[in-house]
Short mmCIF file of C-alpha atoms in Angstrom, two decimals:
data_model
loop_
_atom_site.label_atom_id
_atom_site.label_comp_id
_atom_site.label_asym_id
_atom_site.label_seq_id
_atom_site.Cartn_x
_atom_site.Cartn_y
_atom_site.Cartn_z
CA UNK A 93 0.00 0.00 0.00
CA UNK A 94 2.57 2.70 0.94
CA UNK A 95 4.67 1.46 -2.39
CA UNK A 96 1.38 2.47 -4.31
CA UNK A 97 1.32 5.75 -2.51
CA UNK A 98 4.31 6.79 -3.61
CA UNK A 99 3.76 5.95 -6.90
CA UNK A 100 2.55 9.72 -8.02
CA UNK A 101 2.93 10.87 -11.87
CA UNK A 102 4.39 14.09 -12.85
CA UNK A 103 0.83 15.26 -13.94
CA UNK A 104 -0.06 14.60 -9.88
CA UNK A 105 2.80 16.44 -8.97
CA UNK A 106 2.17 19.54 -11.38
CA UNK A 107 -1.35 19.43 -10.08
CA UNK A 108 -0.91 19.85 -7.15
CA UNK A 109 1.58 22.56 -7.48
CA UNK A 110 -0.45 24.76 -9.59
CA UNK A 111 -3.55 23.84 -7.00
CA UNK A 112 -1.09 25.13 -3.90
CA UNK A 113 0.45 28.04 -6.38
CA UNK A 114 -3.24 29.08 -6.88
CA UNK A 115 -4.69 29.25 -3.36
CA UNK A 116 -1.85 31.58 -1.87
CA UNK A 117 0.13 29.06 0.17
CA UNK A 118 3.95 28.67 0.46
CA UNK A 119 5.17 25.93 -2.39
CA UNK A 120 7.12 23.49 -0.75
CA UNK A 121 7.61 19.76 -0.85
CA UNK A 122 6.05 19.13 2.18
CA UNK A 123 3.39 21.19 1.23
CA UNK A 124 2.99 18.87 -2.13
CA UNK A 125 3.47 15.73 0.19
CA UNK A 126 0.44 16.72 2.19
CA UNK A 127 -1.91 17.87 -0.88
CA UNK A 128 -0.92 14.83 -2.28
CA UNK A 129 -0.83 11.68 0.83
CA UNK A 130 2.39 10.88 0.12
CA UNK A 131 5.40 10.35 2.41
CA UNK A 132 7.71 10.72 -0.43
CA UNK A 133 8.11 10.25 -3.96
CA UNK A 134 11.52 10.20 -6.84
CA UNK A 135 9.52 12.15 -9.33
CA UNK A 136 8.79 15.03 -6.76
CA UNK A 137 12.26 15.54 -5.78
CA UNK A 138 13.36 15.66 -9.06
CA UNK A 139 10.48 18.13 -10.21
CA UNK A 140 10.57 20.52 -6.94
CA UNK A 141 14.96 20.42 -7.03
CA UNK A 142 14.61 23.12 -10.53
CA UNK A 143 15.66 26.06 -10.16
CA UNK A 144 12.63 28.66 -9.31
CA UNK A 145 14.02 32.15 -9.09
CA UNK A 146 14.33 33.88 -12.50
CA UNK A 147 16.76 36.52 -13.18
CA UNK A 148 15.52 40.04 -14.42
CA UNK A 149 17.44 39.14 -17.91
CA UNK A 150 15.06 36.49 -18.05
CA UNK A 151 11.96 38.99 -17.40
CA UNK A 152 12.98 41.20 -19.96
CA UNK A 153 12.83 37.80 -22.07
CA UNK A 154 9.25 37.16 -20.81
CA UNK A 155 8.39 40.92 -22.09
CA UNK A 156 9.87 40.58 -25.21
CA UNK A 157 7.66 37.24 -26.01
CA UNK A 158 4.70 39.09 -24.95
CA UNK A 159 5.47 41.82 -27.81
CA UNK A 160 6.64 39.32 -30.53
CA UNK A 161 2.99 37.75 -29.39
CA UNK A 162 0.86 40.67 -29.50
CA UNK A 163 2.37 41.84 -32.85
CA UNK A 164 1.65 39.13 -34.19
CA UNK A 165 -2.05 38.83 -32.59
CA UNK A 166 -5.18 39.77 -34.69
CA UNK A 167 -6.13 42.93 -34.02
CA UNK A 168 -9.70 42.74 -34.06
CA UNK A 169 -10.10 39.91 -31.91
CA UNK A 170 -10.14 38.95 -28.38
CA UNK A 171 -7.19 36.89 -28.75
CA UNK A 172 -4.49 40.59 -28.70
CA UNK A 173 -7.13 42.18 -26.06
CA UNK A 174 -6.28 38.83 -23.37
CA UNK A 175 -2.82 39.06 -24.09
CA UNK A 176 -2.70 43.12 -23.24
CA UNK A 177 -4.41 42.18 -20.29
CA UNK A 178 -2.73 39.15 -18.73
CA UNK A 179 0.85 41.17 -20.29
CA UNK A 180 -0.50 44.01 -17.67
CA UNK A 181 -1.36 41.64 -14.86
CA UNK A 182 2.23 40.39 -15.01
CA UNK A 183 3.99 43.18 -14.78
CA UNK A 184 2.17 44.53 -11.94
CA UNK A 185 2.73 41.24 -10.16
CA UNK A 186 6.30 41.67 -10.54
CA UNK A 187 6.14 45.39 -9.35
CA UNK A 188 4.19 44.43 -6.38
CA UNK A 189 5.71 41.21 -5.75
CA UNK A 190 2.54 39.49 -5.12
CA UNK A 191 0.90 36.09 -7.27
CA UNK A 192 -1.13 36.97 -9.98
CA UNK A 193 -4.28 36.42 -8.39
CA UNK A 194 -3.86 39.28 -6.03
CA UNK A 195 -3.69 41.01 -9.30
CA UNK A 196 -7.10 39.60 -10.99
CA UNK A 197 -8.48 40.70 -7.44
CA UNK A 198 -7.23 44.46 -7.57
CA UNK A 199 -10.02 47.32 -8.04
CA UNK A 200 -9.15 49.98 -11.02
CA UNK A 201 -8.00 52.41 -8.12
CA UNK A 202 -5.36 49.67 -6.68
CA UNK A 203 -3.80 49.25 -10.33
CA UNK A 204 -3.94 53.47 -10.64
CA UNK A 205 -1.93 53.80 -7.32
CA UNK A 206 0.29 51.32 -7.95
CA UNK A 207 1.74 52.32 -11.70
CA UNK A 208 1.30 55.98 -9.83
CA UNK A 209 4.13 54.86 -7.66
CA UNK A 210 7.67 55.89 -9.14
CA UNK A 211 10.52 54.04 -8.63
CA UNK A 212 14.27 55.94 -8.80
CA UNK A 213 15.73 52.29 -9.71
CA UNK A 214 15.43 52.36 -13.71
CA UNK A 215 14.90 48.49 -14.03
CA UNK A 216 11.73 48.75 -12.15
CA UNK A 217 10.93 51.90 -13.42
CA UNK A 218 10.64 51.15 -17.35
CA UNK A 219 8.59 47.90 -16.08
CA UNK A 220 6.25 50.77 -14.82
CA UNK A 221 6.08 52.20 -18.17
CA UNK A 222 5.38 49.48 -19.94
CA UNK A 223 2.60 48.75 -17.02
CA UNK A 224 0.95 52.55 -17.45
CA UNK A 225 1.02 52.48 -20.96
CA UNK A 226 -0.70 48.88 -20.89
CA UNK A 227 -3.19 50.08 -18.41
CA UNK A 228 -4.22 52.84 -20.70
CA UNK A 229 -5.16 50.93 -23.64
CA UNK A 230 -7.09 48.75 -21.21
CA UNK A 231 -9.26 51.16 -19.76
CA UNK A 232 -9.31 52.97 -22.91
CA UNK A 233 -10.51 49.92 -25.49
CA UNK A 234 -9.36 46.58 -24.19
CA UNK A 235 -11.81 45.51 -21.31
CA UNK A 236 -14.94 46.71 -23.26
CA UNK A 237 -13.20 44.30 -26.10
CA UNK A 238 -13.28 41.39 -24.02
CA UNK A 239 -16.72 42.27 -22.54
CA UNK A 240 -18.07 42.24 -25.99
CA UNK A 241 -20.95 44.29 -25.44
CA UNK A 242 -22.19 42.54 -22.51
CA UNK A 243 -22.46 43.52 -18.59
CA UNK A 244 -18.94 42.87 -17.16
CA UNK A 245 -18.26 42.38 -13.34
CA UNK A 246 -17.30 44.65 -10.89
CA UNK A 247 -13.88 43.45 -10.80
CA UNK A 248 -11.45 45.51 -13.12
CA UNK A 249 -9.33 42.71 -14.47
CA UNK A 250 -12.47 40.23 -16.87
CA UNK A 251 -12.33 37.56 -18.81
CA UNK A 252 -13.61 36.88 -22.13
CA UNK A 253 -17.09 38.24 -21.73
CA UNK A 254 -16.55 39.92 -18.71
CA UNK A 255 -16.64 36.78 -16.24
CA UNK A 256 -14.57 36.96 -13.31
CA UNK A 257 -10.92 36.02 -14.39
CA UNK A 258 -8.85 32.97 -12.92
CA UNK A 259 -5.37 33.10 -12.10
CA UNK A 260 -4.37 29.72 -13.66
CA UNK A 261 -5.46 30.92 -17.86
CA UNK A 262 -2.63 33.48 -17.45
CA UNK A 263 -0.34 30.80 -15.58
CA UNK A 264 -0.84 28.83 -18.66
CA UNK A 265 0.12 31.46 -20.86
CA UNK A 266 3.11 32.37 -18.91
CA UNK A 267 3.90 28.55 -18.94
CA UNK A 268 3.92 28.58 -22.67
CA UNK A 269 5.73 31.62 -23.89
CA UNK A 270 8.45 30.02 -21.52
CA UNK A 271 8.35 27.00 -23.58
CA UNK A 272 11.18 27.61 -25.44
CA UNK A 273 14.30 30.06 -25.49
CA UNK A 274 14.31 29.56 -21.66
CA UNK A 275 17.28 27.74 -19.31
CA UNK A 276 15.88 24.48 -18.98
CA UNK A 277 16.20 24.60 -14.79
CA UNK A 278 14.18 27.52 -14.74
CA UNK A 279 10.31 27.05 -13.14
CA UNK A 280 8.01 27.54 -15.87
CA UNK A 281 5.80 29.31 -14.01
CA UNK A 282 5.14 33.02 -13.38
CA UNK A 283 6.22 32.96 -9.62
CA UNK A 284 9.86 33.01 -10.34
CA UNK A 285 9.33 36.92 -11.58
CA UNK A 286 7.32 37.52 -8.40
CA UNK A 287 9.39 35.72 -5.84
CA UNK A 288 11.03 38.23 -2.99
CA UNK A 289 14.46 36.71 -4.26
CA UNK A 290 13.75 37.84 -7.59
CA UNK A 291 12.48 41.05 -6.43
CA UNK A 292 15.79 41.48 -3.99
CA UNK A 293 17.68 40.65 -7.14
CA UNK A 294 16.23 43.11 -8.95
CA UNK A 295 16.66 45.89 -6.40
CA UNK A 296 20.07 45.53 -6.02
CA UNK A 297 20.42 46.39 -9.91
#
């Protein structure tokens, strides 16, 4: 019985992460041990021991994905208005070192104060830039895009028409512009841009 236990598949183990990653609590292996009823398991050590703080060469990597991806987007559809908005929700993660679903939580006049905020260090700064001008063109035109003409929700971050929005959809995308041109021991997963290590990294720039 315990032999079976341990027995867990990497799509168990990246379950479970992305379950813990997405409720707010600290990723660790005993965490993943306990979601999971395991004692221990090979595939888990193997899986947690990757490297999970990114550096801010690789952010500016991230970015530049995002652009290549929106240029390339159609601009009439809903498919360029998500990525504008989950580009946004990113970068303001990383600014305020939080997960992005404190993000998809934040009211219009959270996300105002905090690209209001100026920062002397010129890293975090242009990120900030990028942020406001992203903002803009969401309050401007790309939320009433993805409401597409209906009622949205009270919350200023929507989905595609103008649900509440989920944290994991822009894990996924995150997930897969990291797919390639990335160090293979790097976490595919948006938390290594919001981590305080990466952060600490990043302020010492």
């Amino acid at each position: 019985n315990l032999t079976l236990r341990t027995r867990v598949t990497n799509e168990a183990i990246a379950f479970a992460i992305a379950e813990i990653e997405q409720n707010g609590r600290p990723l660790s292996k005993m965490e993943v041990r306990r979601f999971l009823g395991i004692s221990e398991a090979s595939g888990l050590n193997a899986i947690m021991s990757k490297r999970r703080h990114a550096t801010f060469d690789e952010l500016n990597l991230l970015c530049s994905r995002f652009e290549r991806a929106l240029t390339s987007a159609p601009e009439a559809r809903a498919e360029r208005a998500t990525l504008m908005r989950d580009y946004l929700i990113v970068l303001i993660a990383v600014l305020k070192r939080v997960q992005v679903e404190q993000v998809c939580r934040m009211s219009h006049e959270d996300v105002t104060t905090t690209l209001a905020s100026y920062n002397s260090l010129s890293t975090l700064d242009e990120l900030r830039g990028r942020a406001l001008s992203l903002h803009q063109d969401y309050e401007r035109v790309t939320r009433d895009a993805l409401a597409a003409g209906r009622g949205a929700v009270d919350l200023w971050f929507i989905s595609r028409f103008g649900g509440k929005l989920e944290g994991h959809s822009i894990r996924a995308r995150v997930a897969a512009l990291m797919r390639h041109e990335f160090p293979k021991d790097l976490w595919r997963s948006v938390d290594v841009f919001t981590a305080t290590a990466f952060n600490d990294l990043v302020d010492r720039r």
